[in-house]
Coordinates of N, CA, C and O in Angstrom, one line a residue:
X1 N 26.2 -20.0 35.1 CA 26.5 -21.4 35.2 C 27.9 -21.7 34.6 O 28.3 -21.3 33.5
X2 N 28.5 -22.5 35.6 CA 29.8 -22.6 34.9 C 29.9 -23.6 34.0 O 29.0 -24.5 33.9
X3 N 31.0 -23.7 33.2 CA 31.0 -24.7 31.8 C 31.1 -26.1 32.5 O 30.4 -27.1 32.2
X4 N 32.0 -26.2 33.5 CA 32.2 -27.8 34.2 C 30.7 -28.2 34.9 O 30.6 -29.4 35.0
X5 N 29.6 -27.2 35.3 CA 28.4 -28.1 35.3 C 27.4 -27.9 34.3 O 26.4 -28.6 34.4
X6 N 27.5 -27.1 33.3 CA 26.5 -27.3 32.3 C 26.9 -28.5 31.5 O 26.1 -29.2 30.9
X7 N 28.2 -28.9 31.6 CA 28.8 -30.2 30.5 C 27.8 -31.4 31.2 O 27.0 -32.0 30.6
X8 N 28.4 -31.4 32.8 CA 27.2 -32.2 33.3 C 25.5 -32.4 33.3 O 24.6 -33.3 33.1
X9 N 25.5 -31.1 33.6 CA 24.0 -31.3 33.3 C 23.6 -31.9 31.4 O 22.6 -32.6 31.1
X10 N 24.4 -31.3 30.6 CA 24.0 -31.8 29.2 C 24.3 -33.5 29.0 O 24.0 -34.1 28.0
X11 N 24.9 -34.0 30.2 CA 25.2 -35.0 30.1 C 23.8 -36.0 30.9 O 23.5 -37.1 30.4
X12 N 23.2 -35.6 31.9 CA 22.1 -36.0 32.4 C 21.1 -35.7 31.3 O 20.5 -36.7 31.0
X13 N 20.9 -34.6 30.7 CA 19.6 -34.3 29.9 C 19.8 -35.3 29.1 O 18.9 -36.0 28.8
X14 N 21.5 -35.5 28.4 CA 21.0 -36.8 27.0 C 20.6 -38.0 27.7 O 20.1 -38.9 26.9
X15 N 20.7 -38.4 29.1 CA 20.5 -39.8 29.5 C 18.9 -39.9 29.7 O 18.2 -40.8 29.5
X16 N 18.7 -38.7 30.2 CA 17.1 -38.6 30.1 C 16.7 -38.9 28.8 O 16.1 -39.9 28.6
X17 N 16.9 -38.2 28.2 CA 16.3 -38.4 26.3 C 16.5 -39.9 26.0 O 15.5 -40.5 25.5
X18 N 17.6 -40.7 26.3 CA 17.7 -42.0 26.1 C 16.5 -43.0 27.1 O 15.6 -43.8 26.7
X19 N 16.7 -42.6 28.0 CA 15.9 -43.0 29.1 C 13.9 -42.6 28.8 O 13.1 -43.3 29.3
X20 N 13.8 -41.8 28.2 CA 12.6 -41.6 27.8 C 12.4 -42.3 26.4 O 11.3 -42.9 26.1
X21 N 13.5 -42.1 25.5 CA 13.3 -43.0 23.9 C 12.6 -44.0 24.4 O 11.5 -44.2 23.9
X22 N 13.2 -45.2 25.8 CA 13.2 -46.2 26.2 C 12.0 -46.3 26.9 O 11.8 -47.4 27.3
X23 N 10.8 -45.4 27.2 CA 9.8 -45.4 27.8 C 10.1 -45.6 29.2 O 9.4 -46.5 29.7
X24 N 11.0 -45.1 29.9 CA 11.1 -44.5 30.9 C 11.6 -43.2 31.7 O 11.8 -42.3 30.9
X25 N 12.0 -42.9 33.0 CA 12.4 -42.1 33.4 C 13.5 -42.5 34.4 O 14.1 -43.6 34.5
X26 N 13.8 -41.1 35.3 CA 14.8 -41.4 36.2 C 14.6 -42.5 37.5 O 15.4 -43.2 38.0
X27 N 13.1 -42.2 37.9 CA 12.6 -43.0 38.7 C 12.6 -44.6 38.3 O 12.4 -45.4 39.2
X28 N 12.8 -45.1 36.7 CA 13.5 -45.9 36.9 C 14.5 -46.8 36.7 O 14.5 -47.9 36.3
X29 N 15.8 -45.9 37.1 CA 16.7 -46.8 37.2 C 17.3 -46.8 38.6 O 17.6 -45.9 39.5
X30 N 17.5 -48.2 38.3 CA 17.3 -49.3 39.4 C 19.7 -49.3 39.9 O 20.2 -49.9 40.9
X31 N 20.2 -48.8 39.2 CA 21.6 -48.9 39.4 C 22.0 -47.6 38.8 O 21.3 -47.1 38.0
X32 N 23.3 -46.9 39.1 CA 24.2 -46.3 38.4 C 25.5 -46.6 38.8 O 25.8 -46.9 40.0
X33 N 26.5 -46.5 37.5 CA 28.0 -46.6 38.1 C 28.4 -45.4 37.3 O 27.7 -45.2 36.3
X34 N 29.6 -44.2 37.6 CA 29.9 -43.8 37.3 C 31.4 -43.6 37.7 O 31.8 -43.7 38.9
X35 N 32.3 -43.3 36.4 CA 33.5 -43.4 36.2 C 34.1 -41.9 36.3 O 34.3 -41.5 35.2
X36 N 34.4 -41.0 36.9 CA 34.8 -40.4 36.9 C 36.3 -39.6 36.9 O 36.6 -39.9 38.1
X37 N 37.3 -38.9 36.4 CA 38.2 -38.3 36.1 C 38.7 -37.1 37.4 O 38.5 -36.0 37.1
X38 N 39.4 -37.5 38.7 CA 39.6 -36.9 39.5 C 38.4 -36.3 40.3 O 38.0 -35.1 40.4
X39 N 37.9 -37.7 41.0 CA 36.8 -37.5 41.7 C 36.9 -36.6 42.9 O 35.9 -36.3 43.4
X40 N 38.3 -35.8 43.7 CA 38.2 -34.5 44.6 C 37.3 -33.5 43.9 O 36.4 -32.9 44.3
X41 N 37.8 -33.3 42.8 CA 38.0 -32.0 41.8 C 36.4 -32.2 41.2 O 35.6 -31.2 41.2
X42 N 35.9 -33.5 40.9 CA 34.9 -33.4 39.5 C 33.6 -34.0 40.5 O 32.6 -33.4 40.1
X43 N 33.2 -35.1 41.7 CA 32.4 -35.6 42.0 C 30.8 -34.7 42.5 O 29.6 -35.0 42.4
X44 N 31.5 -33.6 43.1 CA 30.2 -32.5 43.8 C 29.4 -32.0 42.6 O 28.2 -32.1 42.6
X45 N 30.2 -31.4 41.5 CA 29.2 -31.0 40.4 C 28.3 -31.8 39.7 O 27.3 -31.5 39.1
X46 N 28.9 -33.2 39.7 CA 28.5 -34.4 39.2 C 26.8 -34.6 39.5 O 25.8 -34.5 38.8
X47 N 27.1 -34.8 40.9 CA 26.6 -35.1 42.1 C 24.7 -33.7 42.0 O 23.4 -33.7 42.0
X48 N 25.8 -32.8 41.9 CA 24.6 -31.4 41.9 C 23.8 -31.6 40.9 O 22.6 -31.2 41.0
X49 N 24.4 -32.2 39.5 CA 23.9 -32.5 37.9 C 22.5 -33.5 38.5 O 21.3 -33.1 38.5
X50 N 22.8 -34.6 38.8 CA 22.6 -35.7 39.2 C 21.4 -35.0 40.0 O 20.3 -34.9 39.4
X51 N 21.3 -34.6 41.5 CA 20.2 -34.7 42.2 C 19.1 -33.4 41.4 O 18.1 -33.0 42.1
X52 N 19.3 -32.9 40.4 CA 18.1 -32.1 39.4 C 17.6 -32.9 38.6 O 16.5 -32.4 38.1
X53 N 17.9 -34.4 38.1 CA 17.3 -35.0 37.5 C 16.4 -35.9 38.1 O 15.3 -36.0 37.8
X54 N 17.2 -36.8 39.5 CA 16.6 -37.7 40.4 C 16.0 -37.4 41.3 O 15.0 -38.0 41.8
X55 N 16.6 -36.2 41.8 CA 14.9 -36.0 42.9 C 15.9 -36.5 44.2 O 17.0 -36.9 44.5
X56 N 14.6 -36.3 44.9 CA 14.0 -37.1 46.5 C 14.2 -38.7 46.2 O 14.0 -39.2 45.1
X57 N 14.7 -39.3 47.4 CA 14.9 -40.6 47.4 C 13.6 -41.3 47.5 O 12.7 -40.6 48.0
X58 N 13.3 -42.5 47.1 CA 14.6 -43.5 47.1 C 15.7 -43.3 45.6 O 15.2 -43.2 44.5
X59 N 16.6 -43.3 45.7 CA 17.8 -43.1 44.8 C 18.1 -44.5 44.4 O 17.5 -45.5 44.8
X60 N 19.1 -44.5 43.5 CA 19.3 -45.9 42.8 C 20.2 -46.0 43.5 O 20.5 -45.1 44.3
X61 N 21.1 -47.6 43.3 CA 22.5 -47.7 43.9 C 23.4 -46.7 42.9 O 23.1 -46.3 41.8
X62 N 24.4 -46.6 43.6 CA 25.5 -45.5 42.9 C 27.0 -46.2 43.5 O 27.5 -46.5 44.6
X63 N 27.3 -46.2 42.1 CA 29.1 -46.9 42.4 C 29.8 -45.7 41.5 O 29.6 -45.3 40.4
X64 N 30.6 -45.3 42.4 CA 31.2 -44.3 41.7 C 32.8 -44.9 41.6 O 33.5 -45.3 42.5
X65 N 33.1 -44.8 40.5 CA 34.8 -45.0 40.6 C 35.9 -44.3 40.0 O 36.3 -44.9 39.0
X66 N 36.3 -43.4 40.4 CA 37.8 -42.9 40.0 C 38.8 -43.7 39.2 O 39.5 -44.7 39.5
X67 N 38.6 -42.8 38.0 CA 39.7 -43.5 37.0 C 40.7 -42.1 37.0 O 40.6 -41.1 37.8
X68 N 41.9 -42.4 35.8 CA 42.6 -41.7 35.9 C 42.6 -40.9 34.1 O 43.3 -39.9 33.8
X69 N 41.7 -41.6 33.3 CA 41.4 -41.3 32.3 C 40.6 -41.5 31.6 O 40.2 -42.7 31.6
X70 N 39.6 -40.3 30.7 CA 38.4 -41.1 29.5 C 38.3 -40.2 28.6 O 38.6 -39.0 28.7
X71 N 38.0 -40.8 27.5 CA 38.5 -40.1 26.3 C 37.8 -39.1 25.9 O 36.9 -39.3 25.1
X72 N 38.1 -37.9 26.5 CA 37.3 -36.1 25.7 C 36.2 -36.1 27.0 O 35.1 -35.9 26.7
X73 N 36.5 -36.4 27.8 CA 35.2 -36.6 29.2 C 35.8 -36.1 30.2 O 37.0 -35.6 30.1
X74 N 35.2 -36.0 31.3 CA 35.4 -36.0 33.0 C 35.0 -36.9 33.8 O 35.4 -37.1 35.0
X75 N 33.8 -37.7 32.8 CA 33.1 -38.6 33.5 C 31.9 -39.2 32.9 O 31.0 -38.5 32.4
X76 N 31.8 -40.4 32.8 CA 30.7 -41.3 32.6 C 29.8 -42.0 32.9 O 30.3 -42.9 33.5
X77 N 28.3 -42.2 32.8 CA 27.6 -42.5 33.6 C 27.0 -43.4 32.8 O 26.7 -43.2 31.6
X78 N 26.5 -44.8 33.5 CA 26.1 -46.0 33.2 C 25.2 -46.8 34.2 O 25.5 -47.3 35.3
X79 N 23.8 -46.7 33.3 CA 22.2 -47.0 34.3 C 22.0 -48.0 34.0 O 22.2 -48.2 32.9
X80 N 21.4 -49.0 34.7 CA 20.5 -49.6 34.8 C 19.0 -49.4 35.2 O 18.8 -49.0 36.3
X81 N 17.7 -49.8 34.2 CA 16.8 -49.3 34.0 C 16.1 -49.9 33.6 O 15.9 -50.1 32.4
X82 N 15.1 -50.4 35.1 CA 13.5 -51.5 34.6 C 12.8 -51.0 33.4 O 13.0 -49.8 33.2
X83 N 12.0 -51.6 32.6 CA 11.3 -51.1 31.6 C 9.7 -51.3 32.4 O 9.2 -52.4 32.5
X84 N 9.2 -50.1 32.8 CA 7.7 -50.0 32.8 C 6.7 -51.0 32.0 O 5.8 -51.6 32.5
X85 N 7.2 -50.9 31.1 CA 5.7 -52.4 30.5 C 6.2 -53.7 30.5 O 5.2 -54.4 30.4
X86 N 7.1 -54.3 30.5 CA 7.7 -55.5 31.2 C 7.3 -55.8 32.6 O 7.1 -57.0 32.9
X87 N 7.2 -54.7 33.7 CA 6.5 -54.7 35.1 C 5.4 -55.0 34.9 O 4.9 -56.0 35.5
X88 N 4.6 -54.2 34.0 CA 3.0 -54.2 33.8 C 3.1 -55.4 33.4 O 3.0 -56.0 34.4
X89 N 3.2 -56.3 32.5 CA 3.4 -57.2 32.0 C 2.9 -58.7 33.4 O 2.1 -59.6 33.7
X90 N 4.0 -58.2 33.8 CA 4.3 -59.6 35.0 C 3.0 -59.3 35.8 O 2.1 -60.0 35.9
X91 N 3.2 -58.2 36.6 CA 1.6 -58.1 37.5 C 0.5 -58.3 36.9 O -0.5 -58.5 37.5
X92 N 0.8 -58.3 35.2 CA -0.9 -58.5 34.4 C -1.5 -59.6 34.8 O -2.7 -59.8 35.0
X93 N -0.3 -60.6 34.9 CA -0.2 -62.1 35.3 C -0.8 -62.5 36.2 O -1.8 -63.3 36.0
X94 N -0.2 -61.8 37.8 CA -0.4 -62.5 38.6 C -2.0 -62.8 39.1 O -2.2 -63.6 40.0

């Protein structure tokens, strides 16, 4: 495994760990934007990181945007993410 996709994938596993602290998973978030650092060169490994965590569609939205700089990175990623018992919650209701 090369070092440019294990960085990625270490970067998916911590979002899962956050994503799980939070009492969820990948299935739910509901948005991603990602910033990335010479998206020719950096987007496909990204991308390969990315569908080992997410799976089979349906996929979230994905905004990807090419910057030209981030600090000690290649790229960053920023979810948006229903909380499971807030859902439970509302349907408890209805």
């Amino acid at each position: 495994m090369s070092s440019r996709m294990s960085g990625k994938r270490r970067a998916f596993d911590n979002l899962n760990a956050i994503l799980q602290a939070a009492g969820c998973t990948f299935d739910d978030v509901v948005d991603a934007t990602v910033f990335i650092v010479d998206p020719d060169k950096n987007f496909e490994t990204i991308w390969a990181a990315a569908a080992e965590h997410w799976g089979g569609p349906p996929h979230p939205t994905l905004t990807g945007i090419g910057v030209t700089w981030l600090y000690g990175f290649q790229f960053e990623i920023k979810v948006i993410a229903k909380l499971p018992q807030a859902t439970d919650q509302r349907n408890a209701g209805q």
